[in-house]
Amino acid sequence: MRQRGEGASVLVVSSVTNVEYLTGFTGDSSVLVLTDHRQIVVSDGRFEEQLGRECPDLERHIRPRGQPLAAGVAGVVAGLGAPAAAFEAAHLTVADYETLRDAAPSIEWRASRGWVEGLRRIKDGTEIAKIRGSAAIAEAAFQTLLSRLRIDGGMTEKSLADDLDALMRSAGATSAAFPTIVAAGANAALPHARPSRHVRIDGAIAVLFDWGAVAQSYRSDLTRMIVTAKFTPQFEQVYRSVLVAQDRAISAVRPGCTAHEIDGVARRVLEDAGYGDRFTHGLGHGIGLEIHESPFLGRDPDVELEPGMVLTVEPGVYIPGWGGVRIEDDVLVTENGAEVLTRLPKDLESVRLVR
Ligand code: ZN
Ligand code: ZN
């Protein structure tokens, strides 16, 4: 319990994602109060039936109309009689914290960080199966999109992004995992480019797609490039470097190696190729119920990889005014190495789109 709640015997879980992870409840506006022996969800009348269906064994406190959520939570926690309770510092607003404190002043409220996120880092078999399903949907949708693509100027970044989203939904996705990126030509130099309805896919040298699906609440995340004209020598050189960086990093993924080491493997390849200062973000991130979750390759230097983690490996090179190249796959850390969950081709020949 010490880890869970900074020494308190009660933890108030207010992150909607963390509540879903612990209970299976997919609604929102609900908070979970967790003790060693009890799980009580504080919710409202809109979710009563859904709670009964999705998590019938959970204790429920349906707050009366007009009672703020934080006040309902404070009442439930006070009723437990514990001297101290922890809350998720990263997910509770200051206003809600003040409500908790004022409504239950005899309780010592302690800030807790990352306990549920730590559990979420390691995926069990059911979660891995859901991520595989989500990746398969994203890949099938992309292949359908490419088979229909016509380079006649009638398509724009925005229309391709919309088509890809629709194809993922018709393949079984709840939605896109994040706003789909389609970035043509120089726009690909922006790692988080927004698709424009004014950029036509005709004269563009290269188009970057970064997309993923949500299926059964779990997310996938891929990036692929296509080229609608002849490769320029520069594109070919950058693409090969990024591909080698990604291959080497994926080969280095194994339990016990740190997130920092994996990031360093890719970074060294790009530094040696002269693009070190053009790789402007971390190598990747965990995926699961959220699109960006722990571990972060690059930002969490001390995190050791463990079997069951699922992370993206996505080196990129971005050159202002020219464009960018990123290649991204989803990788499962296994007992003795890694399994790449996404299988779309990415060799240089698969990038060339000849119609
Ligand atoms: Zn991505
Ligand atoms: Zn990503």
CSV table of C-alpha atoms and ligand atoms in Angstrom, one decimal:
chain,number,residue,atom,x,y,z
A,1,MET,CA,0.0,0.0,0.0
A,2,ARG,CA,2.9,2.3,0.7
A,3,GLN,CA,3.8,2.6,-3.0
A,4,ARG,CA,0.2,3.0,-4.0
A,5,GLY,CA,-0.6,5.9,-1.8
A,6,GLU,CA,2.4,7.5,-0.2
A,7,GLY,CA,1.7,5.6,3.0
A,8,ALA,CA,-2.0,6.2,2.9
A,9,SER,CA,-4.4,3.3,2.9
A,10,VAL,CA,-6.8,5.0,0.4
A,11,LEU,CA,-6.0,6.1,-3.1
A,12,VAL,CA,-8.4,8.3,-5.1
A,13,VAL,CA,-8.0,7.5,-8.8
A,14,SER,CA,-9.3,10.4,-10.8
A,15,SER,CA,-7.7,9.7,-14.2
A,16,VAL,CA,-10.5,8.4,-16.5
A,17,THR,CA,-7.9,6.1,-18.2
A,18,ASN,CA,-6.6,4.7,-14.9
A,19,VAL,CA,-10.2,4.1,-13.8
A,20,GLU,CA,-10.9,2.2,-17.0
A,21,TYR,CA,-7.6,0.2,-16.6
A,22,LEU,CA,-8.5,-0.9,-13.0
A,23,THR,CA,-12.2,-1.5,-13.5
A,24,GLY,CA,-13.1,-1.9,-17.2
A,25,PHE,CA,-15.5,1.1,-16.9
A,26,THR,CA,-15.5,3.0,-20.2
A,27,GLY,CA,-17.5,6.0,-19.2
A,28,ASP,CA,-16.2,9.3,-17.7
A,29,SER,CA,-16.9,11.8,-14.9
A,30,SER,CA,-16.3,9.0,-12.4
A,31,VAL,CA,-13.6,8.5,-9.7
A,32,LEU,CA,-12.4,5.3,-8.1
A,33,VAL,CA,-11.7,5.1,-4.4
A,34,LEU,CA,-9.4,2.3,-3.8
A,35,THR,CA,-8.4,0.5,-0.5
A,36,ASP,CA,-6.8,-2.8,0.2
A,37,HIS,CA,-10.2,-4.5,0.3
A,38,ARG,CA,-12.7,-2.2,-1.5
A,39,GLN,CA,-13.2,-0.5,-4.8
A,40,ILE,CA,-15.8,2.2,-4.8
A,41,VAL,CA,-16.7,4.2,-7.9
A,42,VAL,CA,-18.2,7.6,-7.4
A,43,SER,CA,-20.3,8.5,-10.4
A,44,ASP,CA,-23.7,10.0,-11.3
A,45,GLY,CA,-27.0,8.8,-12.6
A,46,ARG,CA,-26.0,9.0,-16.3
A,47,PHE,CA,-23.6,6.1,-15.8
A,48,GLU,CA,-25.5,3.9,-13.4
A,49,GLU,CA,-26.7,1.4,-16.0
A,50,GLN,CA,-23.3,1.3,-17.8
A,51,LEU,CA,-21.6,0.6,-14.5
A,52,GLY,CA,-24.0,-2.2,-13.8
A,53,ARG,CA,-23.2,-3.8,-17.2
A,54,GLU,CA,-19.4,-3.2,-17.4
A,55,CYS,CA,-18.4,-3.7,-13.7
A,56,PRO,CA,-21.3,-5.3,-11.7
A,57,ASP,CA,-19.0,-6.2,-8.8
A,58,LEU,CA,-17.9,-2.7,-8.2
A,59,GLU,CA,-19.3,-0.8,-5.2
A,60,ARG,CA,-21.1,2.3,-6.4
A,61,HIS,CA,-21.8,5.7,-4.9
A,62,ILE,CA,-24.2,7.5,-7.3
A,63,ARG,CA,-24.0,11.1,-6.2
A,64,PRO,CA,-27.2,13.1,-5.9
A,65,ARG,CA,-27.8,15.8,-8.5
A,66,GLY,CA,-26.1,19.0,-7.6
A,67,GLN,CA,-23.3,17.4,-5.6
A,68,PRO,CA,-20.0,18.1,-7.2
A,69,LEU,CA,-17.9,15.1,-8.0
A,70,ALA,CA,-15.0,16.1,-5.6
A,71,ALA,CA,-17.5,16.6,-2.8
A,72,GLY,CA,-19.0,13.1,-3.4
A,73,VAL,CA,-15.5,11.6,-3.4
A,74,ALA,CA,-14.6,13.4,-0.1
A,75,GLY,CA,-17.8,12.0,1.5
A,76,VAL,CA,-16.9,8.4,0.5
A,77,VAL,CA,-13.3,8.8,1.6
A,78,ALA,CA,-14.4,10.3,5.0
A,79,GLY,CA,-16.8,7.4,5.4
A,80,LEU,CA,-13.9,4.9,5.3
A,81,GLY,CA,-12.5,6.3,8.5
A,82,ALA,CA,-8.8,6.3,7.3
A,83,PRO,CA,-6.6,9.1,8.7
A,84,ALA,CA,-4.9,9.8,5.3
A,85,ALA,CA,-5.8,9.4,1.6
A,86,ALA,CA,-3.7,9.8,-1.5
A,87,PHE,CA,-4.7,11.4,-4.7
A,88,GLU,CA,-3.2,11.3,-8.3
A,89,ALA,CA,-1.2,14.5,-8.4
A,90,ALA,CA,-1.0,14.4,-12.2
A,91,HIS,CA,-4.7,14.1,-12.7
A,92,LEU,CA,-6.5,16.2,-10.0
A,93,THR,CA,-7.1,19.9,-10.6
A,94,VAL,CA,-6.1,22.3,-7.9
A,95,ALA,CA,-9.8,23.3,-7.6
A,96,ASP,CA,-10.9,19.7,-7.0
A,97,TYR,CA,-8.0,19.2,-4.5
A,98,GLU,CA,-9.3,22.2,-2.6
A,99,THR,CA,-12.8,20.8,-2.6
A,100,LEU,CA,-11.5,17.5,-1.3
A,101,ARG,CA,-9.5,19.2,1.4
A,102,ASP,CA,-12.3,21.5,2.5
A,103,ALA,CA,-15.0,18.8,2.5
A,104,ALA,CA,-12.9,16.4,4.5
A,105,PRO,CA,-10.5,18.5,6.5
A,106,SER,CA,-9.7,15.8,9.1
A,107,ILE,CA,-8.1,13.6,6.4
A,108,GLU,CA,-4.5,14.1,5.5
A,109,TRP,CA,-4.4,14.4,1.7
A,110,ARG,CA,-1.1,13.2,0.1
A,111,ALA,CA,0.0,13.7,-3.5
A,112,SER,CA,0.9,10.4,-5.2
A,113,ARG,CA,2.5,10.0,-8.6
A,114,GLY,CA,2.4,7.3,-11.3
A,115,TRP,CA,1.2,4.2,-9.3
A,116,VAL,CA,-1.4,3.1,-11.8
A,117,GLU,CA,0.8,4.2,-14.8
A,118,GLY,CA,3.5,1.9,-13.4
A,119,LEU,CA,1.1,-1.0,-13.6
A,120,ARG,CA,-0.1,0.0,-17.0
A,121,ARG,CA,3.5,-0.2,-18.4
A,122,ILE,CA,3.4,-4.0,-18.4
A,123,LYS,CA,0.7,-5.4,-20.7
A,124,ASP,CA,-0.9,-8.8,-20.0
A,125,GLY,CA,-1.9,-11.2,-22.8
A,126,THR,CA,-5.4,-9.7,-23.2
A,127,GLU,CA,-4.0,-6.2,-23.6
A,128,ILE,CA,-1.4,-7.4,-26.1
A,129,ALA,CA,-4.1,-9.1,-28.1
A,130,LYS,CA,-6.1,-5.9,-28.2
A,131,ILE,CA,-3.0,-3.9,-29.4
A,132,ARG,CA,-2.4,-6.5,-32.1
A,133,GLY,CA,-6.0,-6.1,-33.2
A,134,SER,CA,-5.7,-2.3,-33.3
A,135,ALA,CA,-2.5,-2.5,-35.3
A,136,ALA,CA,-4.1,-5.0,-37.8
A,137,ILE,CA,-7.0,-2.6,-38.4
A,138,ALA,CA,-4.6,0.4,-38.9
A,139,GLU,CA,-2.5,-1.6,-41.4
A,140,ALA,CA,-5.5,-3.0,-43.3
A,141,ALA,CA,-6.9,0.5,-43.6
A,142,PHE,CA,-3.6,2.0,-44.9
A,143,GLN,CA,-3.2,-0.8,-47.5
A,144,THR,CA,-6.8,-0.1,-48.8
A,145,LEU,CA,-6.0,3.6,-48.9
A,146,LEU,CA,-2.8,3.0,-51.0
A,147,SER,CA,-4.6,0.7,-53.4
A,148,ARG,CA,-7.1,3.5,-54.1
A,149,LEU,CA,-4.7,6.3,-54.3
A,150,ARG,CA,-4.5,8.3,-57.5
A,151,ILE,CA,-1.9,10.9,-58.0
A,152,ASP,CA,-3.9,13.2,-60.2
A,153,GLY,CA,-4.1,16.2,-57.9
A,154,GLY,CA,-7.6,15.4,-56.7
A,155,MET,CA,-6.5,14.3,-53.3
A,156,THR,CA,-5.2,16.6,-50.5
A,157,GLU,CA,-3.5,15.9,-47.2
A,158,LYS,CA,-6.9,16.4,-45.5
A,159,SER,CA,-8.9,14.2,-47.8
A,160,LEU,CA,-6.3,11.4,-47.4
A,161,ALA,CA,-6.4,11.8,-43.6
A,162,ASP,CA,-10.2,11.7,-43.6
A,163,ASP,CA,-10.3,8.6,-45.9
A,164,LEU,CA,-7.8,6.8,-43.7
A,165,ASP,CA,-9.9,7.6,-40.6
A,166,ALA,CA,-13.0,6.3,-42.3
A,167,LEU,CA,-11.3,3.1,-43.5
A,168,MET,CA,-10.1,2.4,-40.0
A,169,ARG,CA,-13.6,2.8,-38.6
A,170,SER,CA,-15.1,0.5,-41.3
A,171,ALA,CA,-12.3,-2.0,-40.5
A,172,GLY,CA,-13.5,-2.2,-36.9
A,173,ALA,CA,-11.8,0.8,-35.1
A,174,THR,CA,-13.8,2.9,-32.6
A,175,SER,CA,-11.9,5.9,-34.0
A,176,ALA,CA,-8.5,7.1,-34.9
A,177,ALA,CA,-6.0,6.8,-32.0
A,178,PHE,CA,-5.0,10.5,-32.5
A,179,PRO,CA,-5.5,13.1,-35.2
A,180,THR,CA,-4.1,11.4,-38.3
A,181,ILE,CA,-1.1,13.1,-39.8
A,182,VAL,CA,-0.7,13.3,-43.6
A,183,ALA,CA,2.2,15.7,-44.5
A,184,ALA,CA,3.4,16.2,-48.0
A,185,GLY,CA,6.7,17.6,-49.1
A,186,ALA,CA,8.1,20.3,-46.9
A,187,ASN,CA,5.2,19.9,-44.4
A,188,ALA,CA,6.8,16.6,-43.3
A,189,ALA,CA,9.5,18.6,-41.6
A,190,LEU,CA,7.0,19.3,-38.9
A,191,PRO,CA,6.8,16.2,-36.6
A,192,HIS,CA,3.2,17.0,-35.7
A,193,ALA,CA,2.0,18.5,-39.0
A,194,ARG,CA,-1.7,19.1,-39.5
A,195,PRO,CA,-3.2,17.9,-42.8
A,196,SER,CA,-4.3,20.8,-45.0
A,197,ARG,CA,-7.2,20.8,-47.4
A,198,HIS,CA,-5.1,23.1,-49.6
A,199,VAL,CA,-2.1,20.8,-50.1
A,200,ARG,CA,-2.6,18.6,-53.1
A,201,ILE,CA,-0.9,15.2,-53.5
A,202,ASP,CA,0.5,15.6,-56.9
A,203,GLY,CA,3.8,17.4,-57.1
A,204,ALA,CA,4.9,16.2,-53.7
A,205,ILE,CA,8.1,14.3,-53.6
A,206,ALA,CA,7.2,12.4,-50.4
A,207,VAL,CA,4.2,12.1,-48.2
A,208,LEU,CA,4.4,11.1,-44.5
A,209,PHE,CA,1.5,9.2,-42.9
A,210,ASP,CA,1.3,8.9,-39.1
A,211,TRP,CA,-1.8,7.2,-37.9
A,212,GLY,CA,-3.3,4.5,-35.6
A,213,ALA,CA,-6.5,3.0,-34.5
A,214,VAL,CA,-8.4,2.6,-31.3
A,215,ALA,CA,-10.0,-0.9,-30.9
A,216,GLN,CA,-11.3,-2.3,-27.7
A,217,SER,CA,-9.8,0.9,-26.0
A,218,TYR,CA,-6.3,0.0,-27.1
A,219,ARG,CA,-4.2,2.0,-29.5
A,220,SER,CA,-1.7,1.4,-32.3
A,221,ASP,CA,0.6,4.0,-33.9
A,222,LEU,CA,2.5,3.8,-37.2
A,223,THR,CA,4.4,6.0,-39.6
A,224,ARG,CA,5.1,5.3,-43.2
A,225,MET,CA,6.3,7.3,-46.2
A,226,ILE,CA,5.2,7.1,-49.8
A,227,VAL,CA,6.9,8.8,-52.7
A,228,THR,CA,4.8,9.9,-55.6
A,229,ALA,CA,7.7,10.8,-57.9
A,230,LYS,CA,11.2,9.7,-58.6
A,231,PHE,CA,13.4,9.5,-55.4
A,232,THR,CA,15.8,12.3,-55.1
A,233,PRO,CA,19.3,11.2,-53.9
A,234,GLN,CA,18.7,13.2,-50.7
A,235,PHE,CA,15.5,11.4,-50.0
A,236,GLU,CA,17.0,8.1,-50.6
A,237,GLN,CA,20.0,8.9,-48.3
A,238,VAL,CA,17.8,10.2,-45.5
A,239,TYR,CA,15.3,7.3,-45.8
A,240,ARG,CA,18.1,4.7,-45.7
A,241,SER,CA,19.6,6.3,-42.6
A,242,VAL,CA,16.3,6.4,-40.7
A,243,LEU,CA,15.6,2.8,-41.7
A,244,VAL,CA,19.0,1.6,-40.4
A,245,ALA,CA,18.5,3.7,-37.2
A,246,GLN,CA,15.1,2.0,-36.6
A,247,ASP,CA,16.4,-1.5,-37.5
A,248,ARG,CA,19.3,-1.2,-35.1
A,249,ALA,CA,17.2,0.2,-32.3
A,250,ILE,CA,14.6,-2.6,-32.6
A,251,SER,CA,17.4,-5.2,-32.6
A,252,ALA,CA,18.7,-3.7,-29.4
A,253,VAL,CA,15.3,-3.9,-27.6
A,254,ARG,CA,15.5,-6.6,-24.9
A,255,PRO,CA,14.6,-6.8,-21.2
A,256,GLY,CA,17.1,-5.1,-18.9
A,257,CYS,CA,18.3,-2.6,-21.4
A,258,THR,CA,17.3,1.0,-20.6
A,259,ALA,CA,15.0,3.3,-22.6
A,260,HIS,CA,18.0,5.7,-22.8
A,261,GLU,CA,20.2,3.0,-24.4
A,262,ILE,CA,17.7,2.2,-27.1
A,263,ASP,CA,17.3,5.9,-27.9
A,264,GLY,CA,21.1,6.1,-28.1
A,265,VAL,CA,21.4,3.3,-30.6
A,266,ALA,CA,19.2,5.1,-33.1
A,267,ARG,CA,20.7,8.5,-32.3
A,268,ARG,CA,24.2,7.3,-33.0
A,269,VAL,CA,23.3,6.0,-36.5
A,270,LEU,CA,21.7,9.3,-37.4
A,271,GLU,CA,24.7,11.3,-35.9
A,272,ASP,CA,27.1,9.2,-38.0
A,273,ALA,CA,25.0,9.9,-41.1
A,274,GLY,CA,25.2,13.7,-40.3
A,275,TYR,CA,21.6,14.1,-39.2
A,276,GLY,CA,22.1,14.1,-35.4
A,277,ASP,CA,20.7,17.6,-34.9
A,278,ARG,CA,17.8,16.8,-37.2
A,279,PHE,CA,16.4,14.0,-35.0
A,280,THR,CA,14.5,16.3,-32.7
A,281,HIS,CA,12.4,14.1,-30.5
A,282,GLY,CA,12.7,11.0,-28.4
A,283,LEU,CA,12.9,7.6,-30.1
A,284,GLY,CA,9.5,6.4,-29.0
A,285,HIS,CA,6.9,5.9,-26.3
A,286,GLY,CA,4.7,3.3,-24.7
A,287,ILE,CA,1.2,2.7,-26.2
A,288,GLY,CA,-1.8,1.1,-24.6
A,289,LEU,CA,-5.0,2.8,-23.4
A,290,GLU,CA,-3.3,6.1,-24.2
A,291,ILE,CA,-1.3,7.0,-27.3
A,292,HIS,CA,1.6,8.3,-25.3
A,293,GLU,CA,2.3,6.5,-22.1
A,294,SER,CA,5.2,5.3,-20.0
A,295,PRO,CA,7.9,4.4,-20.8
A,296,PHE,CA,9.2,7.3,-22.9
A,297,LEU,CA,12.4,6.4,-24.8
A,298,GLY,CA,14.5,9.4,-24.3
A,299,ARG,CA,12.6,11.1,-21.5
A,300,ASP,CA,12.6,8.2,-19.0
A,301,PRO,CA,16.4,7.5,-19.0
A,302,ASP,CA,16.4,5.1,-16.1
A,303,VAL,CA,13.4,2.9,-17.1
A,304,GLU,CA,14.6,-0.6,-17.8
A,305,LEU,CA,12.6,-2.5,-20.5
A,306,GLU,CA,10.6,-5.4,-19.2
A,307,PRO,CA,8.7,-8.2,-21.0
A,308,GLY,CA,5.2,-7.0,-21.7
A,309,MET,CA,6.0,-3.4,-22.5
A,310,VAL,CA,4.7,-2.2,-25.9
A,311,LEU,CA,6.5,0.8,-27.3
A,312,THR,CA,6.9,2.6,-30.6
A,313,VAL,CA,10.3,2.9,-32.3
A,314,GLU,CA,10.1,6.0,-34.5
A,315,PRO,CA,13.3,7.7,-35.5
A,316,GLY,CA,12.9,10.8,-37.8
A,317,VAL,CA,15.0,13.3,-39.6
A,318,TYR,CA,13.4,16.7,-40.2
A,319,ILE,CA,15.0,19.3,-42.5
A,320,PRO,CA,13.2,22.7,-42.6
A,321,GLY,CA,12.1,23.7,-46.1
A,322,TRP,CA,12.8,20.2,-47.5
A,323,GLY,CA,10.7,17.8,-45.6
A,324,GLY,CA,11.1,14.9,-43.2
A,325,VAL,CA,11.3,11.1,-43.0
A,326,ARG,CA,10.0,9.1,-40.0
A,327,ILE,CA,9.4,5.4,-39.8
A,328,GLU,CA,7.4,4.0,-36.8
A,329,ASP,CA,6.5,0.6,-35.7
A,330,ASP,CA,5.0,-0.9,-32.5
A,331,VAL,CA,7.3,-3.3,-30.6
A,332,LEU,CA,6.5,-5.8,-27.8
A,333,VAL,CA,9.4,-6.5,-25.4
A,334,THR,CA,9.5,-10.3,-25.0
A,335,GLU,CA,11.4,-12.5,-22.6
A,336,ASN,CA,14.5,-12.5,-24.7
A,337,GLY,CA,14.2,-9.7,-27.2
A,338,ALA,CA,11.4,-8.0,-29.1
A,339,GLU,CA,8.5,-8.8,-31.4
A,340,VAL,CA,7.5,-6.2,-34.0
A,341,LEU,CA,3.7,-6.1,-33.9
A,342,THR,CA,3.3,-4.0,-37.1
A,343,ARG,CA,4.2,-5.5,-40.4
A,344,LEU,CA,3.6,-3.1,-43.2
A,345,PRO,CA,6.6,-3.1,-45.6
A,346,LYS,CA,9.1,-0.3,-45.3
A,347,ASP,CA,12.0,-1.2,-47.6
A,348,LEU,CA,12.8,1.6,-50.0
A,349,GLU,CA,11.0,-0.1,-52.9
A,350,SER,CA,7.7,-0.4,-51.0
A,351,VAL,CA,7.8,3.4,-50.5
A,352,ARG,CA,7.7,4.1,-54.2
A,353,LEU,CA,4.2,4.5,-55.4
A,354,VAL,CA,4.1,3.9,-59.1
A,355,ARG,CA,0.7,4.2,-60.8
B,1,ZN,ZN,2.9,8.0,-34.7
B,2,ZN,ZN,4.3,7.6,-31.9
